[in-house]
Short mmCIF file of C-alpha atoms in Angstrom, two decimals:
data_model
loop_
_atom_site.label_atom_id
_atom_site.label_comp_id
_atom_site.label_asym_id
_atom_site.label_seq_id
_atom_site.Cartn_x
_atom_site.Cartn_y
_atom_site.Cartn_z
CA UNK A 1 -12.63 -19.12 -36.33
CA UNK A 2 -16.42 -19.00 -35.43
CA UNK A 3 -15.91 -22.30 -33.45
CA UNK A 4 -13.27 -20.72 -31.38
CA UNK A 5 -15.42 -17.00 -31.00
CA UNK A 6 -18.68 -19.22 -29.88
CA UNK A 7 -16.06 -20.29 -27.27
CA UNK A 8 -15.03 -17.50 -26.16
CA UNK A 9 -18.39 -15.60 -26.02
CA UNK A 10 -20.54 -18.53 -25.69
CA UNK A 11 -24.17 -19.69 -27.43
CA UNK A 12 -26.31 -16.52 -29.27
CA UNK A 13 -29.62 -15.66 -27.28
CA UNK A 14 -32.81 -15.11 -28.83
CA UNK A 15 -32.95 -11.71 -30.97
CA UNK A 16 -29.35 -11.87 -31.88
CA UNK A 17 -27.97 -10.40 -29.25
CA UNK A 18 -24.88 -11.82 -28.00
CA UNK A 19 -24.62 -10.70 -24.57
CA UNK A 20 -26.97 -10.12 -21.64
CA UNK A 21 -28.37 -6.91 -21.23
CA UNK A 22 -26.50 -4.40 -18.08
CA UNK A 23 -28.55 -4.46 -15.06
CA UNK A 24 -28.88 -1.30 -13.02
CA UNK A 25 -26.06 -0.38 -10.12
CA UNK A 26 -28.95 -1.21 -7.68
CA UNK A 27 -29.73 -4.32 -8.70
CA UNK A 28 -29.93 -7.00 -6.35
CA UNK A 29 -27.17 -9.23 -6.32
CA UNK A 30 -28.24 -12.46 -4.93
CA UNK A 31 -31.72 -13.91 -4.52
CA UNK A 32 -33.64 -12.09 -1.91
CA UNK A 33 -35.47 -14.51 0.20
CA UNK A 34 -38.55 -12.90 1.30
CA UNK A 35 -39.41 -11.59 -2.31
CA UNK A 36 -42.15 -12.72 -4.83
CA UNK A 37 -43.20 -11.53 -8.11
CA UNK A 38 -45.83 -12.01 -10.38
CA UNK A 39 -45.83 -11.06 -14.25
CA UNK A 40 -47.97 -11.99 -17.54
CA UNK A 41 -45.55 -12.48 -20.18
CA UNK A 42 -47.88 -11.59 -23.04
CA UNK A 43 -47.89 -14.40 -25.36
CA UNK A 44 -47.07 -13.44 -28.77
CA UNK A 45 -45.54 -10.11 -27.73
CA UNK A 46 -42.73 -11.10 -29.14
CA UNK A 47 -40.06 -10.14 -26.60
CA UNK A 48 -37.09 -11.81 -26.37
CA UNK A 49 -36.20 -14.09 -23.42
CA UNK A 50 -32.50 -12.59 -22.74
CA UNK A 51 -34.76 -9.48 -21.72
CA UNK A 52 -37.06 -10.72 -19.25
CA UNK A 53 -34.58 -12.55 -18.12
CA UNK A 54 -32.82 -9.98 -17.21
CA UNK A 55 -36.11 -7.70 -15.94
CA UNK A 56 -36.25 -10.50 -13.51
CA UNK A 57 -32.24 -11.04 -11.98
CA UNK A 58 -32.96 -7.15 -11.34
CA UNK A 59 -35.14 -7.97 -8.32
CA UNK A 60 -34.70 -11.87 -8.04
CA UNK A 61 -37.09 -12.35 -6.00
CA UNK A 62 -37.59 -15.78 -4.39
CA UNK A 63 -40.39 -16.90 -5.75
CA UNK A 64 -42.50 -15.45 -9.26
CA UNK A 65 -45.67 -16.35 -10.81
CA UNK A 66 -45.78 -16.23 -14.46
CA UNK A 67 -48.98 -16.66 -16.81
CA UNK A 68 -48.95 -16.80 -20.48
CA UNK A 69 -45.96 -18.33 -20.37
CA UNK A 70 -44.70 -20.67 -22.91
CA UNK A 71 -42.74 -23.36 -21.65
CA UNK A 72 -39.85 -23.40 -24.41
CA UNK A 73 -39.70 -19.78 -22.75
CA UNK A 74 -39.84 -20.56 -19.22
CA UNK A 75 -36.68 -22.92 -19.65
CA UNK A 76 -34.50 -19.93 -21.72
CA UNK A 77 -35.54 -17.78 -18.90
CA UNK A 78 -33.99 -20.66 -16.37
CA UNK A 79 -30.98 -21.33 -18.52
CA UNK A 80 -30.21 -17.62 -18.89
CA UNK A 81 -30.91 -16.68 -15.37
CA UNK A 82 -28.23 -19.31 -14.37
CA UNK A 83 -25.74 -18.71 -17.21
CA UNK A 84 -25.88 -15.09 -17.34
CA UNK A 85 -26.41 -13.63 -13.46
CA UNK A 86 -25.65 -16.92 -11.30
CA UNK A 87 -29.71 -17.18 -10.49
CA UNK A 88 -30.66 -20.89 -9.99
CA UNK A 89 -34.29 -21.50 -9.91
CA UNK A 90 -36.69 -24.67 -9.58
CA UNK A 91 -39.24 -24.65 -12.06
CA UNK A 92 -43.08 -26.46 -11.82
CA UNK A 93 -45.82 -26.20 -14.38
CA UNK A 94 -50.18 -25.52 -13.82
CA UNK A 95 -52.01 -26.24 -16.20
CA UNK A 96 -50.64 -25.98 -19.77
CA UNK A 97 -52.59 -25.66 -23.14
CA UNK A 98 -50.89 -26.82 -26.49
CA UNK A 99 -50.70 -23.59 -28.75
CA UNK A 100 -49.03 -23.93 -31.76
CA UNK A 101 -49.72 -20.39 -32.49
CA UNK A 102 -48.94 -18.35 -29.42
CA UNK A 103 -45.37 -20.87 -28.96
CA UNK A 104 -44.24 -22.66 -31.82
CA UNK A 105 -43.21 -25.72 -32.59
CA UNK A 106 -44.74 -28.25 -35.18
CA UNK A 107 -48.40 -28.62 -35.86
CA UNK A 108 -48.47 -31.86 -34.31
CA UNK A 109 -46.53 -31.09 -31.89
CA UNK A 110 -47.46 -27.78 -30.38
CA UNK A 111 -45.63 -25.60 -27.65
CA UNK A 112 -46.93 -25.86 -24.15
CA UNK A 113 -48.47 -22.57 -22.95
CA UNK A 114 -50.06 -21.47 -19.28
CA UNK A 115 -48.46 -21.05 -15.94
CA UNK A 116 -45.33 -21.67 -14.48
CA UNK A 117 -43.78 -20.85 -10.84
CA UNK A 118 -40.15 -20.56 -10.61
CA UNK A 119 -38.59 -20.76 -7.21
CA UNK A 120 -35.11 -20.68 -5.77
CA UNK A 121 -36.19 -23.35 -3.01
CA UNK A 122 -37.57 -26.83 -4.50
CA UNK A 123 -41.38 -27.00 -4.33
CA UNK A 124 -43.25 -30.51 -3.05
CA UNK A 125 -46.94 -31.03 -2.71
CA UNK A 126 -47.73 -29.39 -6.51
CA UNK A 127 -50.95 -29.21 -7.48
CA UNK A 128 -52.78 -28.28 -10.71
CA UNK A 129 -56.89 -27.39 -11.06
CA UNK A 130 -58.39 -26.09 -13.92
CA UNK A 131 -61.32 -24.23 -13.13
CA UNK A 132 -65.05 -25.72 -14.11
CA UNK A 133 -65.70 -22.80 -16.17
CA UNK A 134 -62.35 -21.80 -17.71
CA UNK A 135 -64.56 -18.65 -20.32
CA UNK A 136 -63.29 -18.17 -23.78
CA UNK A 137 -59.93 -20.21 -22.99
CA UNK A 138 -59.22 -22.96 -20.19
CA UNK A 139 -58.12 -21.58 -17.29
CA UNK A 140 -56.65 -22.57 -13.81
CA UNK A 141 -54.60 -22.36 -10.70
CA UNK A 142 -51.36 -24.24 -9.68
CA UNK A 143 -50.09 -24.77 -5.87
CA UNK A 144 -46.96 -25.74 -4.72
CA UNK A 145 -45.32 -25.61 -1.15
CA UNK A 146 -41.65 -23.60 -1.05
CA UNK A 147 -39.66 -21.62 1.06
CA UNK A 148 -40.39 -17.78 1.71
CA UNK A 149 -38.57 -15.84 4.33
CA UNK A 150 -37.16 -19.00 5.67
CA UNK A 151 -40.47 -20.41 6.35
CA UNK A 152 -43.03 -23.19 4.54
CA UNK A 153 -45.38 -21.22 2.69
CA UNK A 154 -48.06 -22.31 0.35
CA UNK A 155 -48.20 -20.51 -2.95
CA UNK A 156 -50.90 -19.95 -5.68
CA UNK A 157 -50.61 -18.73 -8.96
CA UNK A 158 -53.74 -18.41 -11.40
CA UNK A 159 -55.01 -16.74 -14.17
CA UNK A 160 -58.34 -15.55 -14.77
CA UNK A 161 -61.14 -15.45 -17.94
CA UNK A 162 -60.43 -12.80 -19.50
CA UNK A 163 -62.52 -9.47 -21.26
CA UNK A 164 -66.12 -9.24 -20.16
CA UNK A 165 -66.84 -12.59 -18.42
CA UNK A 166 -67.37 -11.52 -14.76
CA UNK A 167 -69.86 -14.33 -14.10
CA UNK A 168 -67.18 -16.52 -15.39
CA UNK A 169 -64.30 -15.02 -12.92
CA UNK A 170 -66.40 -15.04 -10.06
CA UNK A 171 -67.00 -18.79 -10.23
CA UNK A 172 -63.07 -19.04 -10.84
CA UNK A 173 -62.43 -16.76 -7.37
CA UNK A 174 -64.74 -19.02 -5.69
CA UNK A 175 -62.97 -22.36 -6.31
CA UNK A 176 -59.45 -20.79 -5.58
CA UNK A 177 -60.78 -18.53 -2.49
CA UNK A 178 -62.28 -21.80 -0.74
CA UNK A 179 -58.42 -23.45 -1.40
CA UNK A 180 -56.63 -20.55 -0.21
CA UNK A 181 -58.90 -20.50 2.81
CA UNK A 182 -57.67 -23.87 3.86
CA UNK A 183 -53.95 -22.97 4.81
CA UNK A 184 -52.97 -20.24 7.89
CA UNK A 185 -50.25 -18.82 5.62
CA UNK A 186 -50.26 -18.00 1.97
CA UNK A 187 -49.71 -16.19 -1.03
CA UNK A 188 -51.19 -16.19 -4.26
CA UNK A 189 -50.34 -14.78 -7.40
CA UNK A 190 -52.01 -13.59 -10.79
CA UNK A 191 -53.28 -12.02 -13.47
CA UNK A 192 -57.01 -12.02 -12.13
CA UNK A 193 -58.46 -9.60 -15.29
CA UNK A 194 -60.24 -7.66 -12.57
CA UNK A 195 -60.10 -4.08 -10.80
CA UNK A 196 -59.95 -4.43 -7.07
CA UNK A 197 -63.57 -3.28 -6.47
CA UNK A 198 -65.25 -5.84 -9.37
CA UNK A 199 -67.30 -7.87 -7.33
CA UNK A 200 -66.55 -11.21 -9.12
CA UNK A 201 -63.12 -10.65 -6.36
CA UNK A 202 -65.32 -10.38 -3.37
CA UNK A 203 -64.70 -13.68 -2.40
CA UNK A 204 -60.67 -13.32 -2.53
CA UNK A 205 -60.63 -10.43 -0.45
CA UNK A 206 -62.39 -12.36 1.87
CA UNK A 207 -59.67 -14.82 2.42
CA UNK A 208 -56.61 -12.53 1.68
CA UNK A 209 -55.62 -8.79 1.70
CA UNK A 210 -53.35 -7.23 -1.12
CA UNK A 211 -49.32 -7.13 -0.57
CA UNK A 212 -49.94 -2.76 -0.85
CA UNK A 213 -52.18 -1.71 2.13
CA UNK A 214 -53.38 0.88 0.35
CA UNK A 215 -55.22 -1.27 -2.16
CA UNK A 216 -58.80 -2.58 -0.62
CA UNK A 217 -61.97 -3.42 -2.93
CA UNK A 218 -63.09 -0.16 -2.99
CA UNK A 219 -63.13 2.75 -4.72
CA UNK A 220 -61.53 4.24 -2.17
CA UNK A 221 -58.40 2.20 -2.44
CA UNK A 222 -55.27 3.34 -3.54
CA UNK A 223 -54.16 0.44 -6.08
CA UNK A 224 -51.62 1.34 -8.82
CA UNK A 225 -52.27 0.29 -12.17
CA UNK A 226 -50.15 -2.88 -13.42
CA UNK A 227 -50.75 -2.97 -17.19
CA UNK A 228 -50.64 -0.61 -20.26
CA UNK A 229 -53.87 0.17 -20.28
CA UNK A 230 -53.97 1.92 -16.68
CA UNK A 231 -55.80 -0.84 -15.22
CA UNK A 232 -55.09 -2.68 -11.80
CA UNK A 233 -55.67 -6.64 -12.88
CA UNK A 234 -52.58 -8.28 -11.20
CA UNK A 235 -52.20 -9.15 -7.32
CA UNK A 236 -50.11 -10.67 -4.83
CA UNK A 237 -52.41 -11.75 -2.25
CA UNK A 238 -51.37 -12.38 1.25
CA UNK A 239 -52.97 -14.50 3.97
CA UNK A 240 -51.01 -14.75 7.26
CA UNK A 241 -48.09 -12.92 6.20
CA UNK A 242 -47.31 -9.70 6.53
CA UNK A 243 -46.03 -7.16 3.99
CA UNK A 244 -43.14 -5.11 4.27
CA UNK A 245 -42.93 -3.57 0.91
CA UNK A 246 -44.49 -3.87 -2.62
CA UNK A 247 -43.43 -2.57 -6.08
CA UNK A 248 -45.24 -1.95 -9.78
CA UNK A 249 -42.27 -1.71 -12.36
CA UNK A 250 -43.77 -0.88 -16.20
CA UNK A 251 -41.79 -2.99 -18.61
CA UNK A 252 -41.35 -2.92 -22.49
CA UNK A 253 -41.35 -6.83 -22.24
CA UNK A 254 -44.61 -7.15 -21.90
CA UNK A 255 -48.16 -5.39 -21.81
CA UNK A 256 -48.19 -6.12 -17.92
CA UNK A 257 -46.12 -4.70 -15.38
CA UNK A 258 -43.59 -6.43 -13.08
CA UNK A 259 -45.56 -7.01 -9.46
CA UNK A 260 -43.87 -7.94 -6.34
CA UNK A 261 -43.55 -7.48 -2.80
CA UNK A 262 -41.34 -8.49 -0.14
CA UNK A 263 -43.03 -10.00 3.18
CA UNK A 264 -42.83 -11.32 6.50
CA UNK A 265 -43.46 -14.77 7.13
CA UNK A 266 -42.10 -15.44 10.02
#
């Protein structure tokens, strides 16, 4: 009898829930092509993967940027994404830590933990840099090339010291700000542990101007804050694209908020 209900209702996800979570009326219902997102997971926050999953198939955006992500996480993400809301994505990995603590596994054979970009178009050209100076934890940026509005775009996702190590974070903006400044179009993604107007992100506004034209590095800017403690630390930077629309969406699935913006690239 459970044999045949497992059949019927298919595999348990994580948490013990059986089926995936309702998205809103207004969800989208198909990948939307011009759309990217970036989002910490918070690793441990202990959240369960059916749920973000299903955070993310309410926007499905094209492309997203994840950091802290645990890669036995990523690929429940991917599997539910497909199984539950008909989302296919590709999936490539930046640098990765082995953390045993933060995702599981054996001692001697520890989870892999970092970044990840997920895409709906395959990627080419990847890339992975870990910055000279990666502060209390090793840090560093990925690249890949995918498909964004229809067009080639080269795509960035990093994540930054963290706490009080500006010195540290404005070496980090300096290696990724001289890539970035290498390609006509671009977007790069993050959790960059900075407000807009720290100076350690001088060097990335150089190169790139926020997906909300109302956010500049300075205190005049109008940035809206992306995590739980009211602060504006995650970006989606654009360089030769042009913005048509951005959102901040709080989440109980993490201590970040959902970023993301739809664009131009054409």
């Amino acid at each position: 009898m459970a044999v045949a209900c497992m059949l019927l209702i298919g595999p348990s996800v994580p948490g013990g829930a059986l089926f995936a979570r309702s998205l809103p009326a207004d969800a989208a219902g198909d990948v939307v092509p011009n759309r990217v997102m970036t989002w910490n997971l918070c690793n441990p926050c202990e959240a369960g993967d059916v749920d973000r999953a299903a955070e993310i198939a309410t926007y499905a955006p094209q492309v997203i940027g994840l950091q802290e992500a645990c890669v036995s996480d990523v690929e429940r993400i991917r599997d539910h994404l497909k199984r539950l809301y008909g989302l296919v994505y590709h999936v490539e990995y930046g640098p990765v830590l082995r953390s045993w603590g933060r995702c599981g596994g054996a001692p001697w054979i520890p989870g892999g933990f970092g970044q990840a970009v997920l895409s709906a178009a395959p990627m080419t050209d990847r890339v992975t840099v870990e910055y000279p100076d990666g502060g209390s934890e090793d840090r560093g940026y990925m690249a890949v090339t995918t498909t964004v509005d229809g067009r080639p775009v080269r795509v960035f996702n990093t994540h930054l010291a963290q706490r009080r190590q500006e010195a540290v974070r404005a070496e980090q903006t300096a290696v990724l700000a001289t890539e970035v400044a290498r390609h006509d179009r671009a977007i790069v993604l993050g959790d960059f542990n900075a407000v807009p107007e720290a100076p350690e992100l001088a060097r990335m506004w150089a190169v790139a101007a926020d997906a909300d034209p109302r956010c500049r590095p300075s205190p005049a800017g109008s940035c809206q804050p992306t995590t739980d403690w009211h602060s504006r630390f995650d970006y989606v930077f654009l360089r030769g694209i042009a913005p048509l629309g951005h959102r901040v969406q709080p989440t109980s699935y993490s201590d970040h908020h959902l970023l993301f913006a739809d664009v131009d690239a054409t």
